[in-house]
Structures are given as C-alpha cells and as structure tokens.
Short mmCIF file of N, CA and C and ligand atoms in Angstrom, two decimals:
data_model
loop_
_atom_site.label_atom_id
_atom_site.label_comp_id
_atom_site.label_asym_id
_atom_site.label_seq_id
_atom_site.Cartn_x
_atom_site.Cartn_y
_atom_site.Cartn_z
N MET A 1 -92.17 124.47 53.41
CA MET A 1 -91.64 123.38 52.89
C MET A 1 -90.37 122.76 53.20
N TYR A 2 -89.45 123.96 52.95
CA TYR A 2 -87.85 123.81 53.33
C TYR A 2 -87.76 123.39 54.77
N LYS A 3 -88.41 124.40 55.45
CA LYS A 3 -88.53 124.47 56.90
C LYS A 3 -88.90 123.01 57.42
N TYR A 4 -89.67 122.54 56.68
CA TYR A 4 -90.20 121.06 57.35
C TYR A 4 -89.27 120.19 56.78
N LEU A 5 -88.69 120.41 56.02
CA LEU A 5 -87.44 118.80 55.66
C LEU A 5 -86.17 119.17 56.31
N ALA A 6 -85.93 120.80 56.77
CA ALA A 6 -84.88 121.49 57.66
C ALA A 6 -84.91 120.48 58.82
N VAL A 7 -86.15 120.71 59.72
CA VAL A 7 -86.68 120.16 61.12
C VAL A 7 -86.65 118.19 60.36
N VAL A 8 -87.01 117.90 59.43
CA VAL A 8 -86.96 116.43 59.50
C VAL A 8 -85.78 115.75 59.35
N SER A 9 -84.20 116.57 58.86
CA SER A 9 -83.44 115.93 58.70
C SER A 9 -82.58 116.27 59.73
N ILE A 10 -82.81 117.07 60.62
CA ILE A 10 -82.31 117.28 62.20
C ILE A 10 -83.02 116.04 63.14
N ILE A 11 -83.98 115.92 63.00
CA ILE A 11 -84.59 115.03 63.84
C ILE A 11 -83.79 113.46 63.31
N PHE A 12 -83.81 113.33 61.78
CA PHE A 12 -82.52 111.86 61.18
C PHE A 12 -81.81 111.91 62.03
N ALA A 13 -80.78 113.27 61.77
CA ALA A 13 -79.28 113.36 62.21
C ALA A 13 -79.22 113.05 63.92
N VAL A 14 -79.98 113.34 64.76
CA VAL A 14 -80.00 113.13 65.98
C VAL A 14 -80.10 111.81 66.45
N ILE A 15 -81.35 110.97 65.81
CA ILE A 15 -81.72 109.65 66.18
C ILE A 15 -80.36 108.84 65.46
N PHE A 16 -79.72 109.24 64.17
CA PHE A 16 -78.55 108.70 63.58
C PHE A 16 -77.52 108.78 64.70
N THR A 17 -77.18 109.83 64.91
CA THR A 17 -75.96 109.72 65.74
C THR A 17 -76.00 109.13 67.10
N GLY A 18 -77.24 109.19 68.01
CA GLY A 18 -77.95 108.61 68.88
C GLY A 18 -77.66 107.00 68.75
N CYS A 19 -78.27 106.69 67.82
CA CYS A 19 -77.71 105.23 67.58
C CYS A 19 -76.21 104.91 67.41
N GLN A 20 -75.28 105.80 66.86
CA GLN A 20 -74.01 105.48 66.65
C GLN A 20 -73.43 105.44 67.97
N MET A 21 -73.61 106.27 68.99
CA MET A 21 -73.17 106.23 70.27
C MET A 21 -73.50 105.22 71.19
N GLU A 22 -74.37 104.47 70.69
CA GLU A 22 -74.93 103.15 71.56
C GLU A 22 -73.79 101.97 70.99
N THR A 23 -73.62 101.70 69.58
CA THR A 23 -73.09 100.64 68.97
C THR A 23 -71.69 100.47 69.56
N PRO A 24 -70.77 101.06 69.94
CA PRO A 24 -69.58 100.84 70.09
C PRO A 24 -69.82 99.63 71.44
N VAL A 25 -69.40 98.35 71.20
CA VAL A 25 -69.10 97.45 72.26
C VAL A 25 -68.04 96.27 72.11
N ASP A 26 -66.97 96.92 72.93
CA ASP A 26 -65.79 96.18 72.87
C ASP A 26 -65.65 94.82 73.47
N THR A 27 -65.97 93.28 73.05
CA THR A 27 -66.10 92.36 73.70
C THR A 27 -64.47 91.89 73.95
N SER A 28 -63.62 92.38 73.30
CA SER A 28 -62.46 92.03 74.09
C SER A 28 -61.99 92.61 75.18
N THR A 29 -62.23 93.51 75.89
CA THR A 29 -61.85 94.04 77.07
C THR A 29 -61.92 92.96 77.98
N ASN A 30 -62.92 92.40 78.32
CA ASN A 30 -63.30 91.39 79.34
C ASN A 30 -61.71 90.42 79.86
N PHE A 31 -60.91 90.15 78.30
CA PHE A 31 -59.79 89.01 78.26
C PHE A 31 -58.55 89.94 78.55
N GLU A 32 -58.55 91.32 77.90
CA GLU A 32 -57.42 92.30 78.05
C GLU A 32 -57.27 92.80 79.51
N GLU A 33 -58.16 92.76 80.21
CA GLU A 33 -57.83 93.42 81.26
C GLU A 33 -58.25 92.46 82.65
N GLN A 34 -58.44 91.12 82.20
CA GLN A 34 -58.31 90.12 83.28
C GLN A 34 -56.72 90.11 83.92
N THR A 35 -57.10 90.35 85.15
CA THR A 35 -55.65 90.42 85.93
C THR A 35 -55.78 89.48 87.09
N GLU A 36 -56.70 88.63 87.38
CA GLU A 36 -57.01 87.48 88.47
C GLU A 36 -57.41 86.20 87.77
N ALA A 37 -57.25 85.24 88.15
CA ALA A 37 -57.52 83.70 87.74
C ALA A 37 -57.45 82.63 88.68
N THR A 38 -58.59 81.86 88.89
CA THR A 38 -58.61 80.77 90.41
C THR A 38 -58.37 79.23 89.84
N VAL A 39 -57.59 78.43 90.52
CA VAL A 39 -57.67 77.43 90.11
C VAL A 39 -57.80 76.36 91.48
N LEU A 40 -58.42 75.54 91.57
CA LEU A 40 -59.09 74.85 92.07
C LEU A 40 -58.29 73.55 92.58
N ILE A 41 -58.26 72.74 93.89
CA ILE A 41 -57.29 71.93 93.90
C ILE A 41 -58.08 70.99 94.82
N GLU A 42 -58.90 69.99 93.99
CA GLU A 42 -59.62 69.17 94.32
C GLU A 42 -59.44 67.83 94.05
N ASP A 43 -59.82 66.80 94.90
CA ASP A 43 -59.99 65.05 94.46
C ASP A 43 -58.39 65.19 94.02
N PHE A 44 -57.29 65.45 94.16
CA PHE A 44 -55.96 65.46 93.65
C PHE A 44 -55.95 65.58 92.31
N SER A 45 -56.54 66.84 92.02
CA SER A 45 -56.41 67.32 90.75
C SER A 45 -56.31 69.06 90.64
N TYR A 46 -55.68 69.52 89.92
CA TYR A 46 -56.14 71.01 89.63
C TYR A 46 -57.41 71.13 88.43
N LYS A 47 -57.74 72.13 89.12
CA LYS A 47 -58.99 72.50 88.21
C LYS A 47 -59.37 73.84 87.86
N PRO A 48 -59.01 74.36 86.53
CA PRO A 48 -58.60 73.32 85.66
C PRO A 48 -57.30 73.23 85.30
N ALA A 49 -56.66 72.14 85.13
CA ALA A 49 -55.38 71.83 84.77
C ALA A 49 -54.54 72.79 84.03
N SER A 50 -55.14 73.20 82.86
CA SER A 50 -54.67 73.75 82.13
C SER A 50 -55.03 75.39 81.89
N ILE A 51 -54.71 76.54 82.28
CA ILE A 51 -55.36 77.82 82.06
C ILE A 51 -54.35 78.65 81.19
N THR A 52 -54.90 79.94 80.29
CA THR A 52 -54.20 80.73 79.56
C THR A 52 -54.56 82.00 80.23
N VAL A 53 -53.39 82.78 80.39
CA VAL A 53 -53.68 83.96 81.30
C VAL A 53 -53.00 84.97 80.76
N LYS A 54 -53.28 86.41 80.94
CA LYS A 54 -52.34 87.50 80.08
C LYS A 54 -51.21 87.97 81.34
N ILE A 55 -50.36 88.15 80.74
CA ILE A 55 -49.35 88.58 81.30
C ILE A 55 -49.74 89.53 82.59
N GLY A 56 -49.20 89.17 84.04
CA GLY A 56 -49.36 90.49 84.99
C GLY A 56 -50.49 89.52 85.87
N THR A 57 -51.27 88.68 85.50
CA THR A 57 -52.17 88.02 86.31
C THR A 57 -51.69 87.05 87.33
N THR A 58 -52.83 87.43 88.35
CA THR A 58 -52.37 86.86 89.44
C THR A 58 -53.18 85.61 89.72
N VAL A 59 -52.66 84.49 89.57
CA VAL A 59 -53.45 82.92 89.85
C VAL A 59 -53.46 82.47 91.44
N THR A 60 -54.63 82.16 91.67
CA THR A 60 -54.84 81.82 93.02
C THR A 60 -55.35 80.49 93.12
N TRP A 61 -54.57 79.42 93.64
CA TRP A 61 -54.96 78.33 93.69
C TRP A 61 -55.67 77.82 95.04
N VAL A 62 -56.94 77.45 94.99
CA VAL A 62 -57.57 76.98 96.52
C VAL A 62 -57.88 75.66 96.34
N GLN A 63 -57.65 75.34 97.97
CA GLN A 63 -57.28 73.87 98.53
C GLN A 63 -58.42 73.40 99.04
N LYS A 64 -58.99 72.17 98.52
CA LYS A 64 -60.45 72.16 98.49
C LYS A 64 -60.16 70.88 99.57
N ASP A 65 -59.20 70.01 99.07
CA ASP A 65 -58.91 68.60 99.87
C ASP A 65 -58.68 68.56 101.07
N SER A 66 -58.51 67.39 102.05
CA SER A 66 -57.92 67.53 103.23
C SER A 66 -56.75 67.15 103.50
N VAL A 67 -56.17 66.33 102.24
CA VAL A 67 -54.89 66.05 102.04
C VAL A 67 -54.08 67.26 101.64
N ARG A 68 -52.89 67.79 102.50
CA ARG A 68 -52.23 68.63 101.80
C ARG A 68 -51.50 68.72 100.29
N HIS A 69 -51.56 69.74 99.58
CA HIS A 69 -51.13 69.60 98.13
C HIS A 69 -50.22 70.82 98.21
N THR A 70 -49.00 70.87 97.23
CA THR A 70 -48.65 71.94 96.75
C THR A 70 -48.80 72.14 95.38
N VAL A 71 -48.18 73.70 95.12
CA VAL A 71 -48.10 73.93 93.63
C VAL A 71 -46.69 74.43 93.43
N THR A 72 -46.17 73.58 92.41
CA THR A 72 -44.46 73.59 92.74
C THR A 72 -44.27 73.65 91.10
N SER A 73 -43.58 74.76 90.78
CA SER A 73 -43.22 74.69 89.35
C SER A 73 -42.18 73.90 88.87
N ASN A 74 -42.19 72.80 87.54
CA ASN A 74 -41.36 71.93 87.09
C ASN A 74 -39.51 72.92 86.82
N ASP A 75 -39.83 74.02 87.01
CA ASP A 75 -38.52 74.68 86.51
C ASP A 75 -37.99 75.49 88.16
N GLY A 76 -38.47 74.82 89.05
CA GLY A 76 -38.33 75.98 90.45
C GLY A 76 -38.52 77.46 90.22
N ILE A 77 -39.22 77.64 89.50
CA ILE A 77 -39.59 79.17 89.61
C ILE A 77 -40.64 79.49 90.50
N PHE A 78 -41.43 78.47 90.95
CA PHE A 78 -42.12 79.16 92.05
C PHE A 78 -42.72 77.87 92.97
N ASP A 79 -42.93 77.68 94.33
CA ASP A 79 -43.39 76.68 94.89
C ASP A 79 -44.27 77.13 96.31
N SER A 80 -45.52 76.84 96.25
CA SER A 80 -46.47 77.17 97.43
C SER A 80 -45.89 76.30 98.42
N GLY A 81 -45.27 75.26 98.82
CA GLY A 81 -44.94 74.63 99.94
C GLY A 81 -46.85 74.02 100.13
N LEU A 82 -46.48 73.42 101.37
CA LEU A 82 -47.92 72.46 101.22
C LEU A 82 -49.14 73.63 101.95
N ILE A 83 -49.90 73.23 101.30
CA ILE A 83 -51.16 74.07 101.36
C ILE A 83 -52.35 73.00 102.18
N SER A 84 -52.76 73.66 103.17
CA SER A 84 -53.66 72.99 103.78
C SER A 84 -55.15 72.84 103.41
N LYS A 85 -56.34 72.37 103.61
CA LYS A 85 -57.79 72.76 103.52
C LYS A 85 -57.94 73.86 103.54
N GLU A 86 -58.64 74.72 102.50
CA GLU A 86 -59.32 75.91 102.72
C GLU A 86 -58.27 77.29 102.84
N PHE A 87 -57.26 76.72 102.27
CA PHE A 87 -56.02 78.02 102.21
C PHE A 87 -55.91 77.89 100.70
N SER A 88 -55.50 79.15 100.67
CA SER A 88 -54.80 79.39 99.39
C SER A 88 -53.62 80.00 99.02
N TRP A 89 -53.53 80.14 97.78
CA TRP A 89 -51.71 80.61 97.73
C TRP A 89 -52.04 81.29 95.99
N ASN A 90 -51.29 82.35 96.08
CA ASN A 90 -51.38 83.04 94.56
C ASN A 90 -49.71 83.23 94.17
N TYR A 91 -50.00 83.36 93.10
CA TYR A 91 -48.60 83.81 92.24
C TYR A 91 -48.86 84.87 91.10
N THR A 92 -48.23 85.64 90.50
CA THR A 92 -48.24 86.57 89.55
C THR A 92 -47.36 86.71 88.76
N PHE A 93 -47.74 86.13 87.60
CA PHE A 93 -47.18 86.01 86.30
C PHE A 93 -46.66 87.31 85.19
N ASN A 94 -45.17 87.50 85.53
CA ASN A 94 -44.84 88.67 84.92
C ASN A 94 -43.91 88.25 83.90
N GLU A 95 -44.20 87.29 83.10
CA GLU A 95 -43.55 86.71 81.87
C GLU A 95 -44.27 85.72 81.30
N VAL A 96 -43.91 85.75 80.13
CA VAL A 96 -44.78 85.05 78.91
C VAL A 96 -43.90 83.81 78.93
N GLY A 97 -44.86 82.88 78.55
CA GLY A 97 -44.30 81.56 78.69
C GLY A 97 -45.58 80.52 79.29
N VAL A 98 -44.85 79.19 79.36
CA VAL A 98 -45.62 78.46 79.55
C VAL A 98 -44.94 77.36 80.67
N PHE A 99 -45.89 77.59 81.69
CA PHE A 99 -45.34 76.95 83.05
C PHE A 99 -45.80 75.94 83.62
N ASP A 100 -45.17 74.74 83.58
CA ASP A 100 -45.45 73.55 84.04
C ASP A 100 -45.35 73.28 85.67
N TYR A 101 -46.33 72.86 86.39
CA TYR A 101 -46.20 72.64 87.87
C TYR A 101 -46.79 71.58 88.31
N TYR A 102 -46.61 70.80 89.25
CA TYR A 102 -47.10 69.77 89.77
C TYR A 102 -47.22 69.76 91.22
N CYS A 103 -47.60 68.62 92.06
CA CYS A 103 -47.61 68.51 93.66
C CYS A 103 -46.51 67.53 94.07
N ILE A 104 -45.91 68.41 95.05
CA ILE A 104 -44.44 67.35 95.52
C ILE A 104 -45.02 66.03 96.03
N PRO A 105 -45.82 66.01 97.15
CA PRO A 105 -46.32 64.80 97.88
C PRO A 105 -47.28 63.67 96.64
N HIS A 106 -47.72 64.46 95.36
CA HIS A 106 -48.53 63.43 94.30
C HIS A 106 -47.98 63.99 93.33
N PRO A 107 -46.71 63.36 92.55
CA PRO A 107 -46.09 64.06 91.30
C PRO A 107 -47.25 63.80 90.35
N TYR A 108 -48.21 62.90 90.28
CA TYR A 108 -49.08 62.67 89.29
C TYR A 108 -49.91 63.74 88.85
N MET A 109 -50.16 64.66 89.89
CA MET A 109 -51.01 66.10 89.73
C MET A 109 -50.17 66.84 89.08
N LYS A 110 -50.48 67.40 87.90
CA LYS A 110 -49.99 68.13 87.09
C LYS A 110 -51.06 69.05 86.63
N GLY A 111 -50.11 70.61 86.24
CA GLY A 111 -51.09 71.68 85.97
C GLY A 111 -50.26 72.67 84.91
N THR A 112 -50.82 73.47 84.26
CA THR A 112 -50.07 74.02 83.20
C THR A 112 -50.59 75.70 83.30
N VAL A 113 -49.89 76.66 83.40
CA VAL A 113 -50.27 77.86 83.04
C VAL A 113 -49.55 78.96 82.34
N GLU A 114 -50.47 79.11 80.95
CA GLU A 114 -49.85 79.70 79.73
C GLU A 114 -49.88 81.19 79.82
N VAL A 115 -48.89 81.90 79.75
CA VAL A 115 -48.96 83.28 80.04
C VAL A 115 -48.56 83.98 78.62
N VAL A 116 -49.95 85.11 78.04
CA VAL A 116 -49.50 85.47 76.79
C VAL A 116 -49.55 87.21 76.95
N GLU A 117 -48.90 87.64 76.07
CA GLU A 117 -49.00 89.08 76.08
C GLU A 117 -50.56 89.85 76.14
CU1 CU B 1 -50.81 66.59 96.20
#
C-alpha cells in the first residue's frame, strides 16, 4: 500500500513539475528585443506618422511615392536627403527623446519617433 502511494506521488510530482516548466511565457520580450522598425512614405505621408521604439532601434523609411521625399529632423539631428521611389533610408536612435521630422519639399508632411528606455 505504501509503495503504491509512493509511486502515485512520484507520478504527480513529475506531472506537476512538467506543467510548471511549460508555463513561463514572457510576452514582454517582443517589445524589449525590438531593434528594427519600418515607416512607409506613401501618398505624401509617413505611415505610421508616429511610432514609439526602444533605444537602439534602427528605423527604416521605405519610399513608395514617385515624387522624392526627405526624412529631416526638426532639430537638425538627422537628414536623409532626397529619397527616390523604392529606395529606403535608415537611422539608429541611440538617445531617449521625441524626434519630430518633416519632408523638406513638402513641409506639411510630418512624423514623430518617440524613443524610450
Ligand atoms: Cu515630401
């Protein structure tokens, strides 16, 4: 009888620890490990116009319009120069802050990159 109980408790212990090992799922890692983001330039706008990324992220702008556009920081921190259709340009954000940008030929085109820890 005691032998039977011992076997049963061992089986339970194995099942219990087995389940425990499968449960930890950290959903926050996707954001934590994000190091790349993409913004489309299309129809005279940045899509999405506003993004939030983790520090160290490289943001790539992909130009889809036949008219050339720029990605130019309001504060002079970065400037892509004119980007032709189907070309892209990227910038790596290594400082926390809010970075507003616009397009030199079309100043009404505006975008923002928010960089967080
Ligand atoms: Cu433009």
